[in-house]
């Protein structure tokens, strides 16, 4: 029996005190004007565009936040997202100095209102300014794609960390690392802009020289990385995902959002098998962004392809791959991560690190061989019962297909009985539910549907939706909401 289990993503936040003496209401308004975001400034006395003579306009703002619970004396508050006006009731007693919003809230507070066209763009620009533009003190790598972002980010961080003697930070959907060695649980694939720049400042203060971060489609959809230019951007691949009323209405919109990373980068690392690659190359050409491509081959490349960045199986077992970087033979690599698809992620990480300055002959490239990624192809074995449990965050059709391909290649001769324990996100990415079932139902013996991350949608409804997509009468399905019980049942 092979049990395939899906972990939940973790949540965390970690505040840091910081004050920039040059960040004032005056400097903030001037920055918004330069980016054509300011509509007007609202005070109890008048509406104006001139901030110069307002009380405290040239006094340093001590704190910024988007959480009304964290407002203190002199705070600038960003009003965004699922904000309820009643959150501002009594806020003046906490010392709110100014708020940045798309609407007038002078009926709730006497604080200065900085009214803007887009509060997310404003928050990104002002947060970067408040924290002293920490991105300029880092080599920033941004990785996007439908599959492999997290694994590639971990592998690239391992290389750059080795190359810089432990001075590479990481923002991923699983973990954050701000000091080169301590992993903390993360909250979002790409943090809110204010949190990103706060953590970049902390990373710089910790002596970091590099930052590797995942960049989601939502990061561009809601302007979490507005104004940020990546020294190296990587576009791994694209396939349908995150299509829902509250995320992306269509694949075109999903791809369009991801494509924005190209215009906001200095160099691009591109998967050569990526769908719509012609369009991505055109994006790079329009924005004069140099491109290096990488790809995994079935066998050693023919003569005349010596300048390629590529990888191919070292032998028929596929337990090692030979890699070539810009024509340089790197030799064989054997990963602690199972799955052929992870060698593509490893090649991407090598290409990224090279674009960030790591020489092709540097031993630091080997650091990825012994890097593990939480929730990605983690195996647990019980030899007494011949049970193997594979834990992998395979969350859509393509990922589940690749996972089951791996199981078939490695264990097919044992004719395993496969149970898939899976859930799907609530309130979003509705297409994933059918995709997971469609990818698995003709290749497994049993589904166990269970709880996964949600917002307000009941777990029972999500599992029922997934079960309704099962059409193969030869596969059984059960719903066990409690994850621990679901896993125990599978085992």
Tab-separated table of N, CA, C and O in Angstrom, residues 72-118:
chain	number	residue	atom	x	y	z
A	72	UNK	N	-0.717	52.753	17.556
A	72	UNK	CA	-0.235	53.432	18.758
A	72	UNK	C	0.025	54.890	18.405
A	72	UNK	O	-0.299	55.339	17.295
A	73	UNK	N	0.594	55.633	19.328
A	73	UNK	CA	0.778	57.062	19.127
A	73	UNK	C	1.600	57.352	17.868
A	73	UNK	O	2.716	56.863	17.713
A	74	UNK	N	1.027	58.143	16.953
A	74	UNK	CA	1.741	58.570	15.762
A	74	UNK	C	1.689	57.611	14.590
A	74	UNK	O	2.348	57.837	13.570
A	75	UNK	N	0.900	56.556	14.682
A	75	UNK	CA	0.870	55.519	13.645
A	75	UNK	C	0.241	56.002	12.344
A	75	UNK	O	-0.717	56.777	12.346
A	76	UNK	N	0.778	55.483	11.215
A	76	UNK	CA	0.106	55.587	9.919
A	76	UNK	C	-0.536	54.227	9.651
A	76	UNK	O	0.130	53.192	9.684
A	77	UNK	N	-1.837	54.240	9.360
A	77	UNK	CA	-2.608	53.013	9.156
A	77	UNK	C	-3.012	52.881	7.690
A	77	UNK	O	-3.503	53.836	7.082
A	78	UNK	N	-2.833	51.681	7.135
A	78	UNK	CA	-3.313	51.387	5.782
A	78	UNK	C	-4.653	50.659	5.881
A	78	UNK	O	-4.762	49.626	6.557
A	79	UNK	N	-5.652	51.221	5.240
A	79	UNK	CA	-7.007	50.657	5.269
A	79	UNK	C	-7.196	49.854	3.994
A	79	UNK	O	-7.302	50.416	2.897
A	80	UNK	N	-7.225	48.533	4.121
A	80	UNK	CA	-7.252	47.680	2.935
A	80	UNK	C	-8.040	46.409	3.211
A	80	UNK	O	-8.385	46.103	4.342
A	81	UNK	N	-8.288	45.647	2.153
A	81	UNK	CA	-8.857	44.311	2.281
A	81	UNK	C	-10.257	44.315	2.867
A	81	UNK	O	-11.077	45.187	2.605
A	82	UNK	N	-10.520	43.311	3.704
A	82	UNK	CA	-11.852	43.148	4.299
A	82	UNK	C	-12.006	44.060	5.514
A	82	UNK	O	-12.212	43.611	6.641
A	83	UNK	N	-11.905	45.330	5.263
A	83	UNK	CA	-11.938	46.306	6.351
A	83	UNK	C	-13.369	46.737	6.634
A	83	UNK	O	-14.138	47.036	5.722
A	84	UNK	N	-13.710	46.758	7.902
A	84	UNK	CA	-15.008	47.251	8.327
A	84	UNK	C	-14.821	48.631	8.970
A	84	UNK	O	-13.959	48.790	9.846
A	85	UNK	N	-15.593	49.633	8.557
A	85	UNK	CA	-15.414	50.976	9.115
A	85	UNK	C	-15.460	51.022	10.641
A	85	UNK	O	-14.761	51.832	11.260
A	86	UNK	N	-16.239	50.128	11.236
A	86	UNK	CA	-16.333	50.144	12.702
A	86	UNK	C	-15.020	49.784	13.380
A	86	UNK	O	-14.856	50.011	14.587
A	87	UNK	N	-14.062	49.221	12.626
A	87	UNK	CA	-12.741	48.957	13.205
A	87	UNK	C	-12.073	50.259	13.656
A	87	UNK	O	-11.175	50.238	14.496
A	88	UNK	N	-12.518	51.386	13.081
A	88	UNK	CA	-11.919	52.677	13.421
A	88	UNK	C	-12.556	53.327	14.648
A	88	UNK	O	-12.041	54.332	15.140
A	89	UNK	N	-13.646	52.770	15.140
A	89	UNK	CA	-14.302	53.365	16.312
A	89	UNK	C	-13.336	53.379	17.501
A	89	UNK	O	-12.760	52.353	17.868
A	90	UNK	N	-13.131	54.565	18.065
A	90	UNK	CA	-12.240	54.715	19.215
A	90	UNK	C	-10.771	54.757	18.865
A	90	UNK	O	-9.917	54.797	19.760
A	91	UNK	N	-10.452	54.776	17.568
A	91	UNK	CA	-9.051	54.705	17.150
A	91	UNK	C	-8.268	55.953	17.544
A	91	UNK	O	-7.054	55.900	17.768
A	92	UNK	N	-8.957	57.110	17.664
A	92	UNK	CA	-8.246	58.343	18.021
A	92	UNK	C	-7.653	58.276	19.418
A	92	UNK	O	-6.614	58.895	19.691
A	93	UNK	N	-8.255	57.521	20.282
A	93	UNK	CA	-7.724	57.402	21.649
A	93	UNK	C	-6.409	56.628	21.670
A	93	UNK	O	-5.661	56.704	22.646
A	94	UNK	N	-6.134	55.859	20.607
A	94	UNK	CA	-4.873	55.126	20.522
A	94	UNK	C	-3.748	55.969	19.939
A	94	UNK	O	-2.592	55.546	19.946
A	95	UNK	N	-4.105	57.136	19.397
A	95	UNK	CA	-3.080	58.026	18.863
A	95	UNK	C	-2.858	57.934	17.373
A	95	UNK	O	-1.791	58.330	16.873
A	96	UNK	N	-3.849	57.446	16.617
A	96	UNK	CA	-3.696	57.370	15.165
A	96	UNK	C	-3.408	58.753	14.601
A	96	UNK	O	-4.141	59.703	14.857
A	97	UNK	N	-2.332	58.845	13.801
A	97	UNK	CA	-1.962	60.126	13.213
A	97	UNK	C	-2.551	60.294	11.812
A	97	UNK	O	-3.112	61.346	11.470
A	98	UNK	N	-2.422	59.250	10.981
A	98	UNK	CA	-2.907	59.341	9.605
A	98	UNK	C	-3.305	57.963	9.113
A	98	UNK	O	-2.797	56.949	9.581
A	99	UNK	N	-4.233	57.946	8.180
A	99	UNK	CA	-4.591	56.686	7.533
A	99	UNK	C	-4.507	56.867	6.026
A	99	UNK	O	-4.710	57.959	5.493
A	100	UNK	N	-4.165	55.796	5.341
A	100	UNK	CA	-4.087	55.772	3.876
A	100	UNK	C	-5.192	54.845	3.398
A	100	UNK	O	-5.245	53.668	3.783
A	101	UNK	N	-6.093	55.359	2.581
A	101	UNK	CA	-7.269	54.583	2.192
A	101	UNK	C	-7.784	55.043	0.839
A	101	UNK	O	-7.395	56.098	0.327
A	102	UNK	N	-8.683	54.249	0.282
A	102	UNK	CA	-9.336	54.614	-0.972
A	102	UNK	C	-10.651	55.348	-0.725
A	102	UNK	O	-11.281	55.811	-1.680
A	103	UNK	N	-11.074	55.450	0.550
A	103	UNK	CA	-12.321	56.122	0.902
A	103	UNK	C	-12.112	57.053	2.091
A	103	UNK	O	-11.205	56.864	2.909
A	104	UNK	N	-12.959	58.017	2.192
A	104	UNK	CA	-12.961	58.969	3.311
A	104	UNK	C	-13.546	58.290	4.547
A	104	UNK	O	-14.639	57.731	4.515
A	105	UNK	N	-12.809	58.351	5.659
A	105	UNK	CA	-13.301	57.807	6.925
A	105	UNK	C	-13.345	58.879	8.013
A	105	UNK	O	-13.221	58.580	9.204
A	106	UNK	N	-13.549	60.131	7.595
A	106	UNK	CA	-13.559	61.224	8.573
A	106	UNK	C	-14.772	61.173	9.493
A	106	UNK	O	-14.802	61.863	10.511
A	107	UNK	N	-15.765	60.337	9.167
A	107	UNK	CA	-16.898	60.183	10.077
A	107	UNK	C	-16.549	59.278	11.253
A	107	UNK	O	-17.291	59.215	12.233
A	108	UNK	N	-15.398	58.595	11.173
A	108	UNK	CA	-14.976	57.670	12.236
A	108	UNK	C	-13.752	58.159	12.998
A	108	UNK	O	-13.491	57.699	14.099
A	109	UNK	N	-12.943	59.034	12.376
A	109	UNK	CA	-11.700	59.463	13.009
A	109	UNK	C	-11.358	60.889	12.608
A	109	UNK	O	-11.713	61.342	11.514
A	110	UNK	N	-10.646	61.579	13.496
A	110	UNK	CA	-10.139	62.914	13.209
A	110	UNK	C	-8.721	62.872	12.644
A	110	UNK	O	-8.132	63.926	12.377
A	111	UNK	N	-8.165	61.676	12.473
A	111	UNK	CA	-6.818	61.553	11.916
A	111	UNK	C	-6.792	62.052	10.482
A	111	UNK	O	-7.818	62.100	9.797
A	112	UNK	N	-5.622	62.437	10.028
A	112	UNK	CA	-5.456	62.904	8.647
A	112	UNK	C	-5.699	61.740	7.691
A	112	UNK	O	-5.137	60.652	7.851
A	113	UNK	N	-6.540	61.960	6.691
A	113	UNK	CA	-6.825	60.932	5.707
A	113	UNK	C	-6.073	61.183	4.416
A	113	UNK	O	-6.239	62.223	3.786
A	114	UNK	N	-5.229	60.236	4.032
A	114	UNK	CA	-4.509	60.316	2.761
A	114	UNK	C	-5.260	59.406	1.792
A	114	UNK	O	-5.171	58.177	1.871
A	115	UNK	N	-6.017	60.005	0.902
A	115	UNK	CA	-6.898	59.229	0.017
A	115	UNK	C	-6.163	58.952	-1.302
A	115	UNK	O	-5.644	59.872	-1.939
A	116	UNK	N	-6.133	57.674	-1.676
A	116	UNK	CA	-5.343	57.247	-2.833
A	116	UNK	C	-6.208	56.463	-3.815
A	116	UNK	O	-7.301	55.996	-3.483
A	117	UNK	N	-5.691	56.284	-5.011
A	117	UNK	CA	-6.404	55.511	-6.032
A	117	UNK	C	-6.287	54.008	-5.799
A	117	UNK	O	-7.193	53.253	-6.158
A	118	UNK	N	-5.172	53.570	-5.246
A	118	UNK	CA	-4.946	52.145	-5.008
A	118	UNK	C	-4.148	51.998	-3.724
A	118	UNK	O	-2.951	52.302	-3.682
